Amino acid sequence: MKKHISKFQYLTQDHPVLSHAQLADLACSGGADWVQLRLKGRSEQELLKLALETKTVCRKHEARLIINDHVRLAAEIGADGVHLGKADMGVSEARILLGSSAIIGATANTEADVEQILQTSADYVGLGPFRFTLTKEKLSPVIGLEGIEAIARKYASLMPIIAIGGIRPEDAEAIFRSGIHGFAVSSAVNLSHDPIAAASKFLFAVYQYSTQKTTT
């Protein structure tokens, strides 16, 4: 069964004023149909509460909910899938817990990482960081557009690849031209003075590329 992997993937983050669910609501109001809930350093009770709040938002907007890291939480609340970092549960174990219909993404920072993910039942690769970002602690070395292009040439036809890390709307065209499937964004939406407009801008970039591709 082929699964829909969004070309624009939105990630929540801790915010000084807004909750994860509120941020997700704003991003979805701007057109996002894919929300990755990214929670760090929370108790199990907090995780469950925040995940259920965000699930309610996603269902209201008919958006997919992907849980970052917490596979058992994703299973408990009936999320659409998980995204696994390199230090998280393995794809095979997550697949057993979540079943064949769940969406599973896995993080890659190098070509060797991509090769390894291709041997699993993952549905997409999250590749980065595209550029330096403060969103993630212990950031891996930046691979940049050149690194994205090199990996895309070899692997983009084998599995959807999603670029992540400091991506701006003006990067969209070059990222798509590399041949990869799409991109994921966090702080460019969350820390914007107008998250709805910021999400809409990224969605418009996706639309522009899709329109160009179908008319060429």
Coordinates of C-alpha atoms in Angstrom, one line a residue, residues 52-187:
L52 CA -4.1 14.1 22.7
E53 CA -4.5 17.9 22.4
T54 CA -2.5 17.9 19.2
K55 CA -4.4 14.9 17.8
T56 CA -7.7 16.8 18.3
V57 CA -6.3 19.7 16.3
C58 CA -5.1 17.4 13.5
R59 CA -8.4 15.6 13.3
K60 CA -10.2 18.9 13.1
H61 CA -8.0 19.9 10.1
E62 CA -7.9 16.4 8.6
A63 CA -4.1 16.5 9.0
R64 CA -1.8 13.6 9.7
L65 CA -0.2 13.4 13.1
I66 CA 3.3 12.0 13.4
I67 CA 4.9 11.6 16.8
N68 CA 8.6 12.2 17.1
D69 CA 10.5 9.5 19.0
H70 CA 7.7 8.2 21.2
V71 CA 6.6 5.0 19.5
R72 CA 4.5 3.6 22.3
L73 CA 2.7 7.0 22.7
A74 CA 1.9 7.0 19.0
A75 CA 0.4 3.5 19.4
E76 CA -1.6 4.5 22.5
I77 CA -3.3 7.5 21.0
G78 CA -3.7 6.1 17.5
A79 CA -1.4 8.6 15.7
D80 CA -0.8 8.2 12.0
G81 CA 2.9 7.3 12.5
V82 CA 6.2 8.2 14.0
H83 CA 9.5 9.8 13.1
L84 CA 12.6 8.0 14.5
G85 CA 15.9 9.7 15.3
K86 CA 19.1 7.7 15.0
A87 CA 19.2 7.1 18.8
D88 CA 15.5 6.0 19.0
M89 CA 13.8 2.7 18.7
G90 CA 14.7 0.8 15.5
V91 CA 12.3 0.8 12.5
S92 CA 11.7 -2.9 12.7
E93 CA 10.6 -2.8 16.3
A94 CA 8.4 0.3 15.7
R95 CA 6.8 -1.5 12.7
I96 CA 5.9 -4.4 14.9
L97 CA 4.3 -2.1 17.5
L98 CA 2.5 0.1 15.0
G99 CA 1.5 -2.2 12.2
S100 CA 1.8 -2.0 8.4
S101 CA -0.5 0.9 7.9
A102 CA 1.5 3.3 10.1
I103 CA 3.8 5.9 8.6
I104 CA 7.4 5.6 9.8
G105 CA 10.1 8.1 9.0
A106 CA 13.8 7.8 9.9
T107 CA 16.5 10.4 10.2
A108 CA 19.6 10.4 8.0
N109 CA 22.7 12.7 8.1
T110 CA 24.9 10.8 5.6
E111 CA 24.7 8.6 2.6
A112 CA 25.5 5.6 4.8
D113 CA 22.4 6.5 6.9
V114 CA 20.2 6.5 3.9
E115 CA 21.6 3.2 2.7
Q116 CA 20.8 1.7 6.1
I117 CA 17.2 3.1 6.1
L118 CA 16.5 1.7 2.7
Q119 CA 17.0 -1.8 4.1
T120 CA 14.2 -1.3 6.6
S121 CA 10.4 -0.9 6.2
A122 CA 10.6 2.9 6.7
D123 CA 8.3 5.0 4.5
Y124 CA 10.5 8.1 4.1
V125 CA 13.9 9.5 5.0
G126 CA 14.3 12.8 6.9
L127 CA 17.6 14.2 5.6
G128 CA 19.6 17.0 7.1
P129 CA 20.5 19.4 8.4
F130 CA 20.1 21.5 5.3
R131 CA 21.7 24.5 7.1
F132 CA 22.5 25.4 10.7
T133 CA 19.5 25.6 13.0
L134 CA 19.1 26.2 16.8
T135 CA 15.9 24.0 16.9
K136 CA 17.9 20.8 17.5
E137 CA 20.5 20.2 20.2
K138 CA 23.7 18.4 19.2
L139 CA 23.2 19.3 15.5
S140 CA 24.9 17.0 13.0
P141 CA 27.3 18.5 10.4
V142 CA 25.4 20.6 7.9
I143 CA 25.1 18.9 4.5
G144 CA 23.7 21.8 2.5
L145 CA 22.2 21.8 -0.9
E146 CA 25.2 20.1 -2.4
G147 CA 24.9 17.2 0.0
I148 CA 21.2 17.0 -0.6
E149 CA 21.7 16.9 -4.4
A150 CA 24.4 14.2 -4.2
I151 CA 22.1 11.9 -2.1
A152 CA 19.1 12.7 -4.2
R153 CA 20.8 11.6 -7.4
K154 CA 21.4 8.1 -6.0
Y155 CA 18.4 7.5 -3.8
A156 CA 15.4 9.9 -4.5
S157 CA 13.8 7.3 -6.8
L158 CA 14.0 4.6 -4.1
M159 CA 12.2 6.3 -1.2
P160 CA 10.8 9.7 -0.5
I161 CA 13.4 12.0 1.0
I162 CA 12.5 15.0 3.1
A163 CA 15.0 17.8 3.7
I164 CA 15.1 19.4 7.1
G165 CA 17.1 22.0 9.0
G166 CA 16.8 25.8 8.7
I167 CA 14.7 25.7 5.5
R168 CA 13.2 28.9 4.2
P169 CA 10.5 29.4 1.5
E170 CA 13.1 30.7 -0.9
D171 CA 15.0 27.3 -0.6
A172 CA 12.0 25.3 -1.9
E173 CA 12.7 25.6 -5.7
A174 CA 16.4 24.4 -5.3
I175 CA 15.4 21.6 -2.9
F176 CA 12.7 20.3 -5.3
R177 CA 15.0 20.6 -8.3
S178 CA 17.5 18.3 -6.5
G179 CA 14.9 15.6 -7.0
I180 CA 13.9 14.9 -3.5
H181 CA 10.3 14.7 -2.4
G182 CA 9.9 17.6 0.0
F183 CA 11.0 19.4 3.1
A184 CA 10.2 19.8 6.8
V185 CA 10.0 23.1 8.7
S186 CA 9.8 24.1 12.3
S187 CA 11.0 27.4 13.6

